[in-house]
mmCIF file of C-alpha atoms in Angstrom:
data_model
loop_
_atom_site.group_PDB
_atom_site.id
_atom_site.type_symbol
_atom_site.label_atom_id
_atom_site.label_comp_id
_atom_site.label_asym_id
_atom_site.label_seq_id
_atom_site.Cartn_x
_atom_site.Cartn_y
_atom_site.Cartn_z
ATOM 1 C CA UNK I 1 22.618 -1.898 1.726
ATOM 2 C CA UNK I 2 19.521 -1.899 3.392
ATOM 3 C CA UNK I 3 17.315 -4.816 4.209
ATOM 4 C CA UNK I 4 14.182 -5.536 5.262
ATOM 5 C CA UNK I 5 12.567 -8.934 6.653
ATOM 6 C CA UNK I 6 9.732 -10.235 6.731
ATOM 7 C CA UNK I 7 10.177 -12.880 8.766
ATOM 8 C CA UNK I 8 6.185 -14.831 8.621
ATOM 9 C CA UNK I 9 5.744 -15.771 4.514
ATOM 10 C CA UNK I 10 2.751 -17.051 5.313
ATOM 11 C CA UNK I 11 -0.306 -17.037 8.523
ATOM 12 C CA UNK I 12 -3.541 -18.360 8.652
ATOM 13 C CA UNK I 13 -5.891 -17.713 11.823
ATOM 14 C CA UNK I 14 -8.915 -17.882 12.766
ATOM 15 C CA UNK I 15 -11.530 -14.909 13.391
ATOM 16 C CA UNK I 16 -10.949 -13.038 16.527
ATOM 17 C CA UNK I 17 -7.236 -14.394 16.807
ATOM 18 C CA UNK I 18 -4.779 -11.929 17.608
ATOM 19 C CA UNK I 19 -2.328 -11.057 14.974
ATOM 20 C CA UNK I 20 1.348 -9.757 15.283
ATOM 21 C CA UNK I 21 3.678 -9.956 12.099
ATOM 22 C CA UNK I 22 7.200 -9.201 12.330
ATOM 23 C CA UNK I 23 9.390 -6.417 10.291
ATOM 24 C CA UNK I 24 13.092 -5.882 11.238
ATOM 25 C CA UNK I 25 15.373 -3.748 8.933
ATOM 26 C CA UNK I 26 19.165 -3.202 9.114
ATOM 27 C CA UNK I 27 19.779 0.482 8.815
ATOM 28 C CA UNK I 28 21.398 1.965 12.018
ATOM 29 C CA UNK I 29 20.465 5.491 11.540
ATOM 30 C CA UNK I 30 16.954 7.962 11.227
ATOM 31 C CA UNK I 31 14.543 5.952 9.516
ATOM 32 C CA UNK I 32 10.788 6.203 8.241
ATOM 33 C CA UNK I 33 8.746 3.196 8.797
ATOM 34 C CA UNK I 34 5.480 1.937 6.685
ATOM 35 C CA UNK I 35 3.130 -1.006 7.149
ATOM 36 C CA UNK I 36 1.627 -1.241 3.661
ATOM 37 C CA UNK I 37 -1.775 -3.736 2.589
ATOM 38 C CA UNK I 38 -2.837 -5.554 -0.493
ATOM 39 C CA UNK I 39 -6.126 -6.911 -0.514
ATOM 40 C CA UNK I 40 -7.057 -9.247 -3.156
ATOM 41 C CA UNK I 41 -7.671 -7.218 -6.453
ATOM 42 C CA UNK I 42 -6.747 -4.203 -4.761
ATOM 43 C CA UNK I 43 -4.009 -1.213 -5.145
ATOM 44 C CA UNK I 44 -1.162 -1.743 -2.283
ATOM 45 C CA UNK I 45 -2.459 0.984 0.034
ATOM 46 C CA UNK I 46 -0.715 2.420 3.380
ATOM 47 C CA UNK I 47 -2.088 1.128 6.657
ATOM 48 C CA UNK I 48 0.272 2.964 8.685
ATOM 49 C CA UNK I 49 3.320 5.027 9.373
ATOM 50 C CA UNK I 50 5.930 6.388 11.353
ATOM 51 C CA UNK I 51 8.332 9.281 11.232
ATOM 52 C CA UNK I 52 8.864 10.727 14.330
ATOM 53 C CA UNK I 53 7.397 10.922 18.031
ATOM 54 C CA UNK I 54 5.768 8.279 19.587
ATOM 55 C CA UNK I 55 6.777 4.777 18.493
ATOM 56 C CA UNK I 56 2.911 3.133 19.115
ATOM 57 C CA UNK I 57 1.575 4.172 16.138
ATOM 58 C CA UNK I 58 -2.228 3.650 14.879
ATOM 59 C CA UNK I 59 -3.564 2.804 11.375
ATOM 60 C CA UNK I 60 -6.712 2.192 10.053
ATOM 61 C CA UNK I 61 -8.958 -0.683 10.749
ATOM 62 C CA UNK I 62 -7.622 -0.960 13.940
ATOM 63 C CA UNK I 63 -4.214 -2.157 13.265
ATOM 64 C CA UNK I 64 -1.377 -0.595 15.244
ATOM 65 C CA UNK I 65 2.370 -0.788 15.015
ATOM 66 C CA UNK I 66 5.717 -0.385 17.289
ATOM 67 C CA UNK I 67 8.575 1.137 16.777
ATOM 68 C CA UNK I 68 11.410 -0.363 19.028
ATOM 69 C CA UNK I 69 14.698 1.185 18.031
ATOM 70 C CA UNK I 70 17.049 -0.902 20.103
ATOM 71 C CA UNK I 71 15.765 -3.873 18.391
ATOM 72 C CA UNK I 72 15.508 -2.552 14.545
ATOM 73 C CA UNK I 73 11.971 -3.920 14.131
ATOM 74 C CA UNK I 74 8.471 -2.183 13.640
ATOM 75 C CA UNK I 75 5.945 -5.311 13.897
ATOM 76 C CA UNK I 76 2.379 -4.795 13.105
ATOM 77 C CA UNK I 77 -0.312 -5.906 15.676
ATOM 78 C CA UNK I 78 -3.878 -5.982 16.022
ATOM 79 C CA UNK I 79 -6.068 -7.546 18.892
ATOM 80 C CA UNK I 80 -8.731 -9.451 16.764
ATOM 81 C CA UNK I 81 -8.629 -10.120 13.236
ATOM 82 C CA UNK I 82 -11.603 -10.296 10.825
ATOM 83 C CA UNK I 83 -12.047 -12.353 7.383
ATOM 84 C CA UNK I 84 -11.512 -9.097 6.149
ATOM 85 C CA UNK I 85 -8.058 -8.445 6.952
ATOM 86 C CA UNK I 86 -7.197 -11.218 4.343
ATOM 87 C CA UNK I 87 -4.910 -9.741 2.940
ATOM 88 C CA UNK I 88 -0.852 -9.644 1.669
ATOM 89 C CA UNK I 89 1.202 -7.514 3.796
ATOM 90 C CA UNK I 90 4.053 -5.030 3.186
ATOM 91 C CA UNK I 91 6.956 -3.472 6.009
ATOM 92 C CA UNK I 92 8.600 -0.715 4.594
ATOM 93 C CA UNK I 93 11.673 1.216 5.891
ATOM 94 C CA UNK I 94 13.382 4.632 4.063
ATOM 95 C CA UNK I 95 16.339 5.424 5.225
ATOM 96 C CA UNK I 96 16.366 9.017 6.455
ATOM 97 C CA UNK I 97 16.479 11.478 3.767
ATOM 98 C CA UNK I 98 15.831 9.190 1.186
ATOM 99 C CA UNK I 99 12.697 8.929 -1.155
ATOM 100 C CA UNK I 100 13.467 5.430 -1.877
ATOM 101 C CA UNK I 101 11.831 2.463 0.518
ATOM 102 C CA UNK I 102 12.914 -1.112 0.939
ATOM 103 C CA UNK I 103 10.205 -3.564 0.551
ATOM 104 C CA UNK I 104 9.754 -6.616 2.851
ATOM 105 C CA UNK I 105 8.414 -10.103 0.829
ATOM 106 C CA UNK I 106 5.388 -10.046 2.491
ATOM 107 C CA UNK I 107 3.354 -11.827 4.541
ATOM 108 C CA UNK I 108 -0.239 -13.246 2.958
ATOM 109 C CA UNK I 109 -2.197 -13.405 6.137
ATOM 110 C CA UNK I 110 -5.527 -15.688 5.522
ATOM 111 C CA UNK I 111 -8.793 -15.322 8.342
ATOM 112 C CA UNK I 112 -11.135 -18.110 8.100
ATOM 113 C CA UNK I 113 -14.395 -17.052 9.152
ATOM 114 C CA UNK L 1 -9.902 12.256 -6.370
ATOM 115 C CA UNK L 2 -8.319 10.321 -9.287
ATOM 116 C CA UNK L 3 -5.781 7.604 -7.973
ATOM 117 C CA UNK L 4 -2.430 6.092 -9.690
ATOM 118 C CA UNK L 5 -3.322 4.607 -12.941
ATOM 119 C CA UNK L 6 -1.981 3.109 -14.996
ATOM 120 C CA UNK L 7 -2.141 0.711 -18.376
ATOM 121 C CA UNK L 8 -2.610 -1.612 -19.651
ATOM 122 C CA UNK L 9 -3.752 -3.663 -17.316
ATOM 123 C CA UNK L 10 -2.420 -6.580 -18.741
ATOM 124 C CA UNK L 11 -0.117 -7.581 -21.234
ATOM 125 C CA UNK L 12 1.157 -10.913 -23.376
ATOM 126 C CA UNK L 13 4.938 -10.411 -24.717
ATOM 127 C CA UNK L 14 6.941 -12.983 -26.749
ATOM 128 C CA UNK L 15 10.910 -12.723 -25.850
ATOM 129 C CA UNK L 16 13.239 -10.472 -27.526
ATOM 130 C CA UNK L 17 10.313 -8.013 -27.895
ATOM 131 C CA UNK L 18 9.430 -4.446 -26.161
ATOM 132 C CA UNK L 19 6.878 -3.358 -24.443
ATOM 133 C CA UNK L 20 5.800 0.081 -22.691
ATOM 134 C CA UNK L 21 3.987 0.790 -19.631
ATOM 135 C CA UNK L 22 2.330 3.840 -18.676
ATOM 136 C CA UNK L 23 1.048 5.695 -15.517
ATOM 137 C CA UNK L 24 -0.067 8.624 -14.449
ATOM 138 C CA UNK L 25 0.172 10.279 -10.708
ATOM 139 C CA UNK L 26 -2.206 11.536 -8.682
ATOM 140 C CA UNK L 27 -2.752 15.189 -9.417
ATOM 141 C CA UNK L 28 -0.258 17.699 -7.892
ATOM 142 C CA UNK L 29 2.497 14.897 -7.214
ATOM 143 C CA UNK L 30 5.659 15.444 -8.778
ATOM 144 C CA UNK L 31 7.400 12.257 -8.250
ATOM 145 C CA UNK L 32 6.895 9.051 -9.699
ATOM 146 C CA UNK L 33 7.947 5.415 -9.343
ATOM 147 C CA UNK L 34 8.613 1.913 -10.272
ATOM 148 C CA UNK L 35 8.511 -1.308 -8.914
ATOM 149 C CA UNK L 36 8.805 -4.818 -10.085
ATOM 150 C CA UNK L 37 7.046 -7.354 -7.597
ATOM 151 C CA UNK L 38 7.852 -10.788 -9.087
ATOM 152 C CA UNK L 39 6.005 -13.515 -7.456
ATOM 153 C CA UNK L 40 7.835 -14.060 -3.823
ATOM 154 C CA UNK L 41 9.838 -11.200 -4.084
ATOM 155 C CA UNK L 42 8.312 -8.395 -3.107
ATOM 156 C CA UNK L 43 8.567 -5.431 -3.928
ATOM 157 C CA UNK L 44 11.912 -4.512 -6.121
ATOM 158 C CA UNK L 45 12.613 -0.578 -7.113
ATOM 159 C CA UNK L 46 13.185 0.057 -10.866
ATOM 160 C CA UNK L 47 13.425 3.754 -11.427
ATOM 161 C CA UNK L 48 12.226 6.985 -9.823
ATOM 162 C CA UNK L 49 11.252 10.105 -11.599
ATOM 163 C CA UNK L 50 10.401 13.614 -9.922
ATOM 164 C CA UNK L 51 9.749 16.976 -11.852
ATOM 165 C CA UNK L 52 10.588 14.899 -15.196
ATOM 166 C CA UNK L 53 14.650 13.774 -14.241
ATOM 167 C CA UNK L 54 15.433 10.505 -13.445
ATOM 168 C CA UNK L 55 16.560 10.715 -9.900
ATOM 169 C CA UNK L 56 17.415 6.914 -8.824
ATOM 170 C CA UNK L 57 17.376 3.911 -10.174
ATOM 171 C CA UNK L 58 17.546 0.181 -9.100
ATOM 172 C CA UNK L 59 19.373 -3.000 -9.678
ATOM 173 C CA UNK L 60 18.455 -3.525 -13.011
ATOM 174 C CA UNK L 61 19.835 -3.396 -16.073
ATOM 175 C CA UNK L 62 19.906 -0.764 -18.918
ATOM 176 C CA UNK L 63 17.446 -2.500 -21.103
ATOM 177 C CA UNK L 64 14.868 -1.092 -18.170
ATOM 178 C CA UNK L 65 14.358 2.805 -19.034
ATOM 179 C CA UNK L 66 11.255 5.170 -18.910
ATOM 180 C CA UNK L 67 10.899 8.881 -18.713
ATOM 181 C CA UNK L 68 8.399 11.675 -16.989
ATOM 182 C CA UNK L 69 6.498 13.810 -18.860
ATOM 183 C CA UNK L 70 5.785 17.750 -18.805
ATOM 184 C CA UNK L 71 2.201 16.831 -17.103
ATOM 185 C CA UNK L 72 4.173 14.250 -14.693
ATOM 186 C CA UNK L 73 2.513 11.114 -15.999
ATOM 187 C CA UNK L 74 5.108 8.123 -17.041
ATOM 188 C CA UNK L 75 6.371 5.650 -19.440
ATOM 189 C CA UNK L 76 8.483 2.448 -18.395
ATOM 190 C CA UNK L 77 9.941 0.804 -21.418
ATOM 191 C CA UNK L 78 11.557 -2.539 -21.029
ATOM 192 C CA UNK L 79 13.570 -3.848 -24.347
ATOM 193 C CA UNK L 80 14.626 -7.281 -25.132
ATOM 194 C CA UNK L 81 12.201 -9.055 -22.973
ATOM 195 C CA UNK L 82 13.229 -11.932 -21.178
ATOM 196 C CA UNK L 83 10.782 -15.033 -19.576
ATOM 197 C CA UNK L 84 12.243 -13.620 -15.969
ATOM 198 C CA UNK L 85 10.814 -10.063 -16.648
ATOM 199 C CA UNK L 86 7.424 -11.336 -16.149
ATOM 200 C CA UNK L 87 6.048 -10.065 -13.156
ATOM 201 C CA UNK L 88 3.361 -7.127 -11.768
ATOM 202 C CA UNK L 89 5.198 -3.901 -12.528
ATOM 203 C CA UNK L 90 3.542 -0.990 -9.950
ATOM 204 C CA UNK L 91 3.725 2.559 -10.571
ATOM 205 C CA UNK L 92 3.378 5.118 -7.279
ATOM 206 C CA UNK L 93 3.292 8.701 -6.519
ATOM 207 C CA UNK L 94 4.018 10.711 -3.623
ATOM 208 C CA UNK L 95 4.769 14.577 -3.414
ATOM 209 C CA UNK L 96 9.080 14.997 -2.557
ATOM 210 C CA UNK L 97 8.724 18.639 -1.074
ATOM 211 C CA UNK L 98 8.388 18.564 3.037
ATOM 212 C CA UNK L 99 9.535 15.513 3.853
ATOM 213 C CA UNK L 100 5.993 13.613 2.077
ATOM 214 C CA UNK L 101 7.245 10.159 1.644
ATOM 215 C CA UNK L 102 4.316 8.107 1.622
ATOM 216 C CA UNK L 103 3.688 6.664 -1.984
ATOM 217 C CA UNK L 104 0.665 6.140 -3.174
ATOM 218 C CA UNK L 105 0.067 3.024 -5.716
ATOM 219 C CA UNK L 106 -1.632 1.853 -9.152
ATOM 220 C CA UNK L 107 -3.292 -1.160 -9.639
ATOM 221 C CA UNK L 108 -0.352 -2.645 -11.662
ATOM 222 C CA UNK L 109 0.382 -4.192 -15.234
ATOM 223 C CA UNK L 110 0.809 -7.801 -15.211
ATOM 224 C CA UNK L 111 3.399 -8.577 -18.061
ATOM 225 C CA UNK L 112 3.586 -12.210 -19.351
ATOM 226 C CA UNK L 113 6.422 -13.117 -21.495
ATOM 227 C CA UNK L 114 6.645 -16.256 -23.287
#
């Protein structure tokens, strides 16, 4: 079955720090990728995806995400985080052709000010 | 435009009961799901509905059921309640024709059961 890690539970940086969380998943063949975001007392909402095409893909709020097939992972980046971006985190792979996706843990991501 | 919703918003269960859950999609999306996301778990995939058929469901057992209606809104009844069934239960919607996965999510029912 498929699986998807998550492997940071839990990162805490300061304003302005870079930020780069992880997401590997185990299916070998077509797959569609999502970077989803909770923020606290929000709906989960989608920050970014990819289907097809070119694997640098750009979300909102300046977030961005690679696809790198060889190595099964799609790890979410962004150059300087705000106090904002507080947030829990969510990778999320569908195996191509299916309308079901497997959930990561999460990763809670805390920005001091 | 309306989002997912869904209710209640929260809910306080004693063991052995039942309880029922309700959401309703965005308008013009067929499909419908259902997630359990127990503290440190994630996300988990109960059941997914699309043009009111059950089409998949997770690892869970039987006692975990719902149905789509006519307008596409949602039920998700749980029988037998057990102190492990408490957790945020998440309903989404996406449209299924043309290859639209992305699912878009409610702002949950937290169910507590003592």
């Amino acid at each position: 079955a498929q699986s998807v890690s998550q492997h940071n539970h839990h990162v805490i940086l300061s304003e302005a720090a870079s930020l780069e969380l992880g997401c590997n998943y185990s299916y070998g063949g077509t797959v569609n990728l999502f970077w989803y975001v909770q923020y606290p007392g929000q709906h989960l909402q989608l920050l970014l995806k990819y289907f097809s095409g070119d694997p640098l893909v750009k979300g909102i709020k300046g977030f961005e995400a690679e696809f790198i097939k060889s190595k099964f992972s799609f790890n979410l980046r962004k150059p300087s985080v705000q106090w904002s971006d507080t947030a829990e985190y969510f990778c999320a792979v569908n195996e191509g052709g299916s309308y079901i996706p497997t959930f990561g843990r999460g990763t809670s991501l805390i920005v001091h000010p | 435009e309306a989002g997912v919703t869904q209710s209640p918003t929260h809910l306080i269960k004693t063991r052995g009961q039942q309880v029922t859950l309700r959401c309703s999609p965005i308008s013009g999306h067929t499909s419908v799901y259902w997630y359990q996301q127990a503290l440190g778990l994630g996300l988990q995939f109960l059941l997914w509905y699309d043009e009111g058929e059950e089409r998949n469901r997770g690892n869970f057992p039987p006692r975990f059921s719902g149905r789509q209606f006519p307008n596409y809104s949602s039920e998700l009844n749980v029988n037998a309640l057990e102190l492990e069934d408490s957790a945020l239960y998440l309903c989404a919607s996406s449209f299924t024709a043309g290859g639209h996965y992305e699912q878009y999510f409610g702002p949950g029912t937290r169910l507590t059961v003592t």
